[in-house]
PDB file of C-alpha atoms in Angstrom:
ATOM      1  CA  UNK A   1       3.100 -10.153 -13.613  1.00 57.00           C
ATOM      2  CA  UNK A   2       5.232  -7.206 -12.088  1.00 69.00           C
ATOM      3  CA  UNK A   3       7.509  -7.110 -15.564  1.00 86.00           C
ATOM      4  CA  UNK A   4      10.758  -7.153 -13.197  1.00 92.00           C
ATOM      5  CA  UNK A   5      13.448  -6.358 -15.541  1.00 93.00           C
ATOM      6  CA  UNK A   6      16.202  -8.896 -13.660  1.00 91.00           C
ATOM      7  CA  UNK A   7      15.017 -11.940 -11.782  1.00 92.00           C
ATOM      8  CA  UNK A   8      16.488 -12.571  -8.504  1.00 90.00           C
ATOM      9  CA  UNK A   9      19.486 -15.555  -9.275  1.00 89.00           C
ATOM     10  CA  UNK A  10      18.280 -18.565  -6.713  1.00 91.00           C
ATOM     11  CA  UNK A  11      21.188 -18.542  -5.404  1.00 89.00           C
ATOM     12  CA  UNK A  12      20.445 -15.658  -2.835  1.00 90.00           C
ATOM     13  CA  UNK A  13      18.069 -18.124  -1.312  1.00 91.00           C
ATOM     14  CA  UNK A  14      21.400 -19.919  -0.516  1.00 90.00           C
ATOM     15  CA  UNK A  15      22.687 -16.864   1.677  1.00 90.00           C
ATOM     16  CA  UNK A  16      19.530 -15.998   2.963  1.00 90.00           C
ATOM     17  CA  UNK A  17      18.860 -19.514   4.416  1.00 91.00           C
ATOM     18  CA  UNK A  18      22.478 -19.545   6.112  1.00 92.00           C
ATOM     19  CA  UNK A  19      21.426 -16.770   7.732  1.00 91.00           C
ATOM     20  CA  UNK A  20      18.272 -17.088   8.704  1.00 94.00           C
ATOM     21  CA  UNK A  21      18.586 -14.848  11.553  1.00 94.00           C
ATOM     22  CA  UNK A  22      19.285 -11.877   9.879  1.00 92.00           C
ATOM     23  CA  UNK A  23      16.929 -12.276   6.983  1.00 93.00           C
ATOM     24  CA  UNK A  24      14.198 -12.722   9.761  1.00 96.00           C
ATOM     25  CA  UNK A  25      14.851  -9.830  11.553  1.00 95.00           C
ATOM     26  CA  UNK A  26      15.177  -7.371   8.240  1.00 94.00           C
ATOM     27  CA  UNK A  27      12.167  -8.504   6.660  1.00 95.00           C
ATOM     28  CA  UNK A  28      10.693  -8.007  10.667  1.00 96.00           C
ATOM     29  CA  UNK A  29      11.569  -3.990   9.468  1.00 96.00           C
ATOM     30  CA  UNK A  30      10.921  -4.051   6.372  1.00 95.00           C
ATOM     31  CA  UNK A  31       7.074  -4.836   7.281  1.00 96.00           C
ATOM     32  CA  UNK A  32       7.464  -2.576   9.650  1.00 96.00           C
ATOM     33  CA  UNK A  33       8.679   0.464   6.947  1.00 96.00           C
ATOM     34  CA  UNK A  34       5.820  -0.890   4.282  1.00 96.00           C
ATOM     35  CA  UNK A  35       3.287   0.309   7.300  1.00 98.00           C
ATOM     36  CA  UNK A  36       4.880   3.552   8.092  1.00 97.00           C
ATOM     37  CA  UNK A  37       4.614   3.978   4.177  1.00 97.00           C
ATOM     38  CA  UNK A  38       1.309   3.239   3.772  1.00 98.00           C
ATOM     39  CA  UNK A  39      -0.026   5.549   6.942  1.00 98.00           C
ATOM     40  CA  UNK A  40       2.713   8.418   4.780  1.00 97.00           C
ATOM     41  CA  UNK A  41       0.116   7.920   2.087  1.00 98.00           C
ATOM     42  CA  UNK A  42      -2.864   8.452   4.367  1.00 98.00           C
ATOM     43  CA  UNK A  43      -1.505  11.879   5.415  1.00 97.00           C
ATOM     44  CA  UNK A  44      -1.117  12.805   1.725  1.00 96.00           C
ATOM     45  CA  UNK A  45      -4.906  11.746   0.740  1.00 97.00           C
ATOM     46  CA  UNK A  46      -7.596  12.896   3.210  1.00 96.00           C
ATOM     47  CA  UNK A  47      -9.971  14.393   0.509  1.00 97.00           C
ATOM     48  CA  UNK A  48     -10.223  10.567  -0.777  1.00 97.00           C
ATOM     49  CA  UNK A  49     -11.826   8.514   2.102  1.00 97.00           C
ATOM     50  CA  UNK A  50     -12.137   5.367  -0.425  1.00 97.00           C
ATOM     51  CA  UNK A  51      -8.197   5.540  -0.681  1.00 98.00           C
ATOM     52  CA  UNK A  52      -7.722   5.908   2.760  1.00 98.00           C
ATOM     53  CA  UNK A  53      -9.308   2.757   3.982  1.00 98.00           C
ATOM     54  CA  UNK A  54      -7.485   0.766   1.454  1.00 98.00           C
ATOM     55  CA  UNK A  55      -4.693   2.308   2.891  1.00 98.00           C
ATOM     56  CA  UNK A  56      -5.136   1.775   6.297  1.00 98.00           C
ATOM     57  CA  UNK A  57      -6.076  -1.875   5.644  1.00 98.00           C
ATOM     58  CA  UNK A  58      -2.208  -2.399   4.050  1.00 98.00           C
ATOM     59  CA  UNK A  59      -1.034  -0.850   6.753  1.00 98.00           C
ATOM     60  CA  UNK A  60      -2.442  -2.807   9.017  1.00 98.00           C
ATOM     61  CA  UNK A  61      -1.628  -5.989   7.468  1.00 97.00           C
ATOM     62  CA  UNK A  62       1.633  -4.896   7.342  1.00 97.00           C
ATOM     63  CA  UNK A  63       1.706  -4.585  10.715  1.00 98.00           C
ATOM     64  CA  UNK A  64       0.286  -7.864  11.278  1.00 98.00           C
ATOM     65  CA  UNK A  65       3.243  -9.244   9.273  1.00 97.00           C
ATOM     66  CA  UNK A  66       5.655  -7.881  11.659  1.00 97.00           C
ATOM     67  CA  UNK A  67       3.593  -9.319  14.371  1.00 98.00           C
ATOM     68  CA  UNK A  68       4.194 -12.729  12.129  1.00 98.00           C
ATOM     69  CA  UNK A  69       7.424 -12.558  11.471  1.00 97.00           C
ATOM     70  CA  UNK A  70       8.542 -11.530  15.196  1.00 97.00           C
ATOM     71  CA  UNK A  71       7.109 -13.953  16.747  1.00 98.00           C
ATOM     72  CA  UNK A  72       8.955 -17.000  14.308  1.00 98.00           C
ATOM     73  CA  UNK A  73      11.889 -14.813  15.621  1.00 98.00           C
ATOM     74  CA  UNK A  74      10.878 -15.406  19.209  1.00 97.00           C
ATOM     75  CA  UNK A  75       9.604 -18.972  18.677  1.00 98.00           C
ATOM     76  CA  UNK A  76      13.248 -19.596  17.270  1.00 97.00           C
ATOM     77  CA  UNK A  77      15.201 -18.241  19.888  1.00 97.00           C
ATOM     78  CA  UNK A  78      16.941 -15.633  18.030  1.00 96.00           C
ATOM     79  CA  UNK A  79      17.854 -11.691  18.971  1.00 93.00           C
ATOM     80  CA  UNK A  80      15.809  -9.421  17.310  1.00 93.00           C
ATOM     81  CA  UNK A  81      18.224  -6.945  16.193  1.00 88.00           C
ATOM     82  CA  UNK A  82      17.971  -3.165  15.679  1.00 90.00           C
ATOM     83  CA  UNK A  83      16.565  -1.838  12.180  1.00 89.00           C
ATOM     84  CA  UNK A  84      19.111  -1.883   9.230  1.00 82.00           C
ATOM     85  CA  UNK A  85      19.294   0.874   6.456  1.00 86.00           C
ATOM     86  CA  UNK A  86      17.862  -0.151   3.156  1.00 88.00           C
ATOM     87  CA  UNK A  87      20.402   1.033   0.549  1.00 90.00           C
ATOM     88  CA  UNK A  88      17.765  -0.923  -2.193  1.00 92.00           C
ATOM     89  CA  UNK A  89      15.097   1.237  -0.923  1.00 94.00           C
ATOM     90  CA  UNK A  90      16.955   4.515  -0.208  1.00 93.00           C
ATOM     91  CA  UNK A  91      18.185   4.410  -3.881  1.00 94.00           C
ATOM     92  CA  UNK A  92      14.431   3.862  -4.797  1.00 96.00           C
ATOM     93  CA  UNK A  93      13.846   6.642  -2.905  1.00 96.00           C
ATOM     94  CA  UNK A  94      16.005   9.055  -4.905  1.00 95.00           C
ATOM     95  CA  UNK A  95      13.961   8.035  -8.223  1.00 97.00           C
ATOM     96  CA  UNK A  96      10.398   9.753  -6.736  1.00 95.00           C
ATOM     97  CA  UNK A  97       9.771  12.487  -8.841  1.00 92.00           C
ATOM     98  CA  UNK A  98      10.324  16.233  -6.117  1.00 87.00           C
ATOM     99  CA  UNK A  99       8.699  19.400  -6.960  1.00 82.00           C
ATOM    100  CA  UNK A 100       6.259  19.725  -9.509  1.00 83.00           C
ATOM    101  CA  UNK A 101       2.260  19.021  -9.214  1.00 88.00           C
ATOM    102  CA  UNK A 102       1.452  17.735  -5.658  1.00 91.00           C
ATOM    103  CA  UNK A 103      -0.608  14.788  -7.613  1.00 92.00           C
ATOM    104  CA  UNK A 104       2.365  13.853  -9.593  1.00 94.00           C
ATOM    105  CA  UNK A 105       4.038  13.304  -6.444  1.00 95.00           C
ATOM    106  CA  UNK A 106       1.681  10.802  -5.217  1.00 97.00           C
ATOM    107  CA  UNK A 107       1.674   9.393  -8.021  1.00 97.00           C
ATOM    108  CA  UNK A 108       5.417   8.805  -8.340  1.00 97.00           C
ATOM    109  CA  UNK A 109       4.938   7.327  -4.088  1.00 98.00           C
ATOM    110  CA  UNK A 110       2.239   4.997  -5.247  1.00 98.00           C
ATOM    111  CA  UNK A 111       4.788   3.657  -7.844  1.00 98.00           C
ATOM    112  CA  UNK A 112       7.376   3.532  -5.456  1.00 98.00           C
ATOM    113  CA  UNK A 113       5.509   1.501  -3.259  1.00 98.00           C
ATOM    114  CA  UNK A 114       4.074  -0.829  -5.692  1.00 97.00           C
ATOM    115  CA  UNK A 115       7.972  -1.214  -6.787  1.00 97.00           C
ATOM    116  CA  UNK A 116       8.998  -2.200  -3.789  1.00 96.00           C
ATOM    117  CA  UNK A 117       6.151  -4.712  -3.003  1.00 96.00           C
ATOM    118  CA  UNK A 118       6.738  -6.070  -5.977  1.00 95.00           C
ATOM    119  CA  UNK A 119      10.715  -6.991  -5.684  1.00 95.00           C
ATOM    120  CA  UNK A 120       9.623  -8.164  -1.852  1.00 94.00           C
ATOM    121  CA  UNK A 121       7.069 -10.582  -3.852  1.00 95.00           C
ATOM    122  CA  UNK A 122       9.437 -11.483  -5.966  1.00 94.00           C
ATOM    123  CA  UNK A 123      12.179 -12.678  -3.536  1.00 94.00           C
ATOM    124  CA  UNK A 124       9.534 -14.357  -1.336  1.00 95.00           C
ATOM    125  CA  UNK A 125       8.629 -16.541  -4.491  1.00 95.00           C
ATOM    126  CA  UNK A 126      12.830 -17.170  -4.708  1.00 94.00           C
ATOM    127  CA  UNK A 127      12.803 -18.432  -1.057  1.00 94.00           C
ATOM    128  CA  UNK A 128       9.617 -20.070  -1.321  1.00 95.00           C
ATOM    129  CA  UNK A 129      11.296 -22.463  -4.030  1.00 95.00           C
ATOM    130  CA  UNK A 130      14.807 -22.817  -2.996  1.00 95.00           C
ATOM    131  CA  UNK A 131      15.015 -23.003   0.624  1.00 94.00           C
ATOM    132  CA  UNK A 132      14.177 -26.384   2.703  1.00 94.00           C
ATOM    133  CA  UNK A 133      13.440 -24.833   5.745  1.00 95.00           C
ATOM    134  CA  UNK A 134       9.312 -25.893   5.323  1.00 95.00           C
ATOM    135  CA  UNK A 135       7.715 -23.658   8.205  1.00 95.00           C
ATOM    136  CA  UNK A 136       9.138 -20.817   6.480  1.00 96.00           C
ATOM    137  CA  UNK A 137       8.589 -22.164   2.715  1.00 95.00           C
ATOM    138  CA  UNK A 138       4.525 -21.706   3.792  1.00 95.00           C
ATOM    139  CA  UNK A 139       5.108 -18.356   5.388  1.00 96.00           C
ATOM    140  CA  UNK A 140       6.577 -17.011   2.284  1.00 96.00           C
ATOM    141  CA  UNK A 141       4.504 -18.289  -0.236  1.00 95.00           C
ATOM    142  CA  UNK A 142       1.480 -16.690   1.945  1.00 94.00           C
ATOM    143  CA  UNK A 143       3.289 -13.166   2.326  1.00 94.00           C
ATOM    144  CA  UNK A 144       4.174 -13.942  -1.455  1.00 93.00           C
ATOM    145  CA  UNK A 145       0.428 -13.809  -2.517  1.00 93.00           C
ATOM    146  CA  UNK A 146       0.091 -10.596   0.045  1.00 92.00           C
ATOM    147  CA  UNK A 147       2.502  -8.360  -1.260  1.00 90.00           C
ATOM    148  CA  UNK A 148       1.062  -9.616  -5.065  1.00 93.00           C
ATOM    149  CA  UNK A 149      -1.975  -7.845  -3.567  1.00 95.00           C
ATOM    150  CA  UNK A 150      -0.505  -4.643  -1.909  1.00 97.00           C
ATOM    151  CA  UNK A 151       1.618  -4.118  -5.163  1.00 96.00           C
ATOM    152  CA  UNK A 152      -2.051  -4.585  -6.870  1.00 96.00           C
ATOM    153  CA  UNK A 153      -3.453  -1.934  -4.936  1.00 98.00           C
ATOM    154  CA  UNK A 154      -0.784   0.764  -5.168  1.00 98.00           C
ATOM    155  CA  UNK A 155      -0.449  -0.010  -9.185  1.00 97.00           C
ATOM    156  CA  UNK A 156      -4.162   0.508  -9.403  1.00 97.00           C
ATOM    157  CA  UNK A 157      -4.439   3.818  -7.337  1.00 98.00           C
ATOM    158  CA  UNK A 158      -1.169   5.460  -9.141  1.00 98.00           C
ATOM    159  CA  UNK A 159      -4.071   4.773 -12.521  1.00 97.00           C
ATOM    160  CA  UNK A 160      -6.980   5.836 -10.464  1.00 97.00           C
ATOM    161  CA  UNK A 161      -5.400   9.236  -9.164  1.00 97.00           C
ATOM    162  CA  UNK A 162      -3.524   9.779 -12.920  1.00 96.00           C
ATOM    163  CA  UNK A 163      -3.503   9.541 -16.430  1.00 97.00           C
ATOM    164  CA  UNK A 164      -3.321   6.065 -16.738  1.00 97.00           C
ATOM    165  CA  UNK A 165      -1.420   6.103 -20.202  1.00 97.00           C
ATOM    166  CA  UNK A 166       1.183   8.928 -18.058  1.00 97.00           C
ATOM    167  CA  UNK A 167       1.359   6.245 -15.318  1.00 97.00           C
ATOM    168  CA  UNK A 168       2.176   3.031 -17.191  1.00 97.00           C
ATOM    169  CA  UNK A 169       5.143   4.885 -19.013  1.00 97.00           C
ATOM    170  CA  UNK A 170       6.152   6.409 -15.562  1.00 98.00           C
ATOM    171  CA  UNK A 171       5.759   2.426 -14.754  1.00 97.00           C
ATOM    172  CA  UNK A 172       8.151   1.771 -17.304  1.00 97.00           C
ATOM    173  CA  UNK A 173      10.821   4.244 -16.357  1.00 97.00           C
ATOM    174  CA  UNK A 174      10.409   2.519 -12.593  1.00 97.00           C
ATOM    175  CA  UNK A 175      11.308  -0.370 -13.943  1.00 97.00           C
ATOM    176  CA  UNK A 176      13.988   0.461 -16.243  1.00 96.00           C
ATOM    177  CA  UNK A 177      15.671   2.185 -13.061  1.00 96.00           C
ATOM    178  CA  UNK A 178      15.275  -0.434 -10.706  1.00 95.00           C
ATOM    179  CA  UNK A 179      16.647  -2.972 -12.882  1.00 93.00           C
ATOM    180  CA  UNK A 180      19.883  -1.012 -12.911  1.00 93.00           C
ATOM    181  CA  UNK A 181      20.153  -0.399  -9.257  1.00 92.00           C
ATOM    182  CA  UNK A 182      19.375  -4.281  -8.247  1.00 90.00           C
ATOM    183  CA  UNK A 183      22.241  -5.193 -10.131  1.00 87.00           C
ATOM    184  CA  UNK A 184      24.335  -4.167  -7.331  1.00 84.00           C
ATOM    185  CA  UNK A 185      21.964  -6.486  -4.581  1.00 75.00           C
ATOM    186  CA  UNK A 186      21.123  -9.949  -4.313  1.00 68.00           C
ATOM    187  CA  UNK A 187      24.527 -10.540  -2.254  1.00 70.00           C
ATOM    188  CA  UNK A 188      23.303  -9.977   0.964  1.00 76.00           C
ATOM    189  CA  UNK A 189      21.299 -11.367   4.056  1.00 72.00           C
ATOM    190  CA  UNK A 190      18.554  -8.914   3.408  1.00 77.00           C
ATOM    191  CA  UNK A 191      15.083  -8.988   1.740  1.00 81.00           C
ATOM    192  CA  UNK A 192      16.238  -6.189  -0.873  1.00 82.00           C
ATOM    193  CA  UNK A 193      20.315  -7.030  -0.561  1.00 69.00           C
TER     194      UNK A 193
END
């Protein structure tokens, strides 16, 4: 579906189930970021009310993931820790087109966030089949079908608010590029690591 140019290996389910703890509490911020990116977006679109709510829904859900995923944190009787920098996303970051038309820009955002929610879908399907840990096998698999959605939406806007032919090669580019940086993740106890 998302045309991810390198799968996840399984065996970052492995790390990520022996530490739990950690992958709980980053994908805790990472929700947490996906909201504060969505209500960026707002900001940028006022003249488009239609955009807005869709917007505001995502970020709300997003929020209510947090909500989800702290409280497995709590009901554990682990430390939430303190928010971690994203090198995955930073890197992402530095790919947004600067400068130029202000609806290229938004463009280039909507493609970064339907990037993002797409890798996050993709590693949630990874845990959902490799790890035995069955509470959080179901909570994946439904924030699986959720970010599926999200990553959707933000595809489908980046079209809406450009030339769709301009945005599917721009898609292609986003994908070329990511597939080079995630080479260097999928080591780590984090969502994107």
């Amino acid at each position: 579906m998302f045309k991810l140019k390198l799968p996840t290996d399984p065996r970052w389910a492995n790390i990520a189930e022996d530490n739990i703890q950690e992958i709980l509490t980053d994908h805790a911020w990472c929700e947490q970021k996906a909201a504060t990116n969505a209500i960026g977006l707002i900001t940028m679109l006022p003249e488009r009310p239609d955009i807005v709510t869709e917007l505001l829904a995502i970020a709300q859900e997003e929020l209510e993931h947090f909500g989800q995923v702290l409280e497995i944190i709590k009901k554990r009787g682990y430390t939430f820790g303190r928010t971690r920098k994203d090198d995955y996303v930073n890197e992402l970051v530095n790919f947004i087109q600067k400068g130029g038309h202000r609806d290229t820009m938004i463009v280039d955002k909507m493609l970064f966030a339907a990037m993002i929610e797409a890798r996050s879908c993709e590693r949630f399907k990874v845990l959902t089949e490799n790890i035995k840990d069955e509470e959080l096998k179901v909570f994946y698999k439904e924030l699986m079908i959720s970010e599926a959605n999200h990553y959707t939406t933000f595809i489908g806007f980046a079209r809406e608010l450009g030339d769709p032919d301009q945005v599917n090669k721009r898609w292609e580019e986003w994908l070329e590029y990511e597939a080079k940086i995630i080479k260097s993740y999928g080591n780590k106890e984090t969502i994107h690591g």
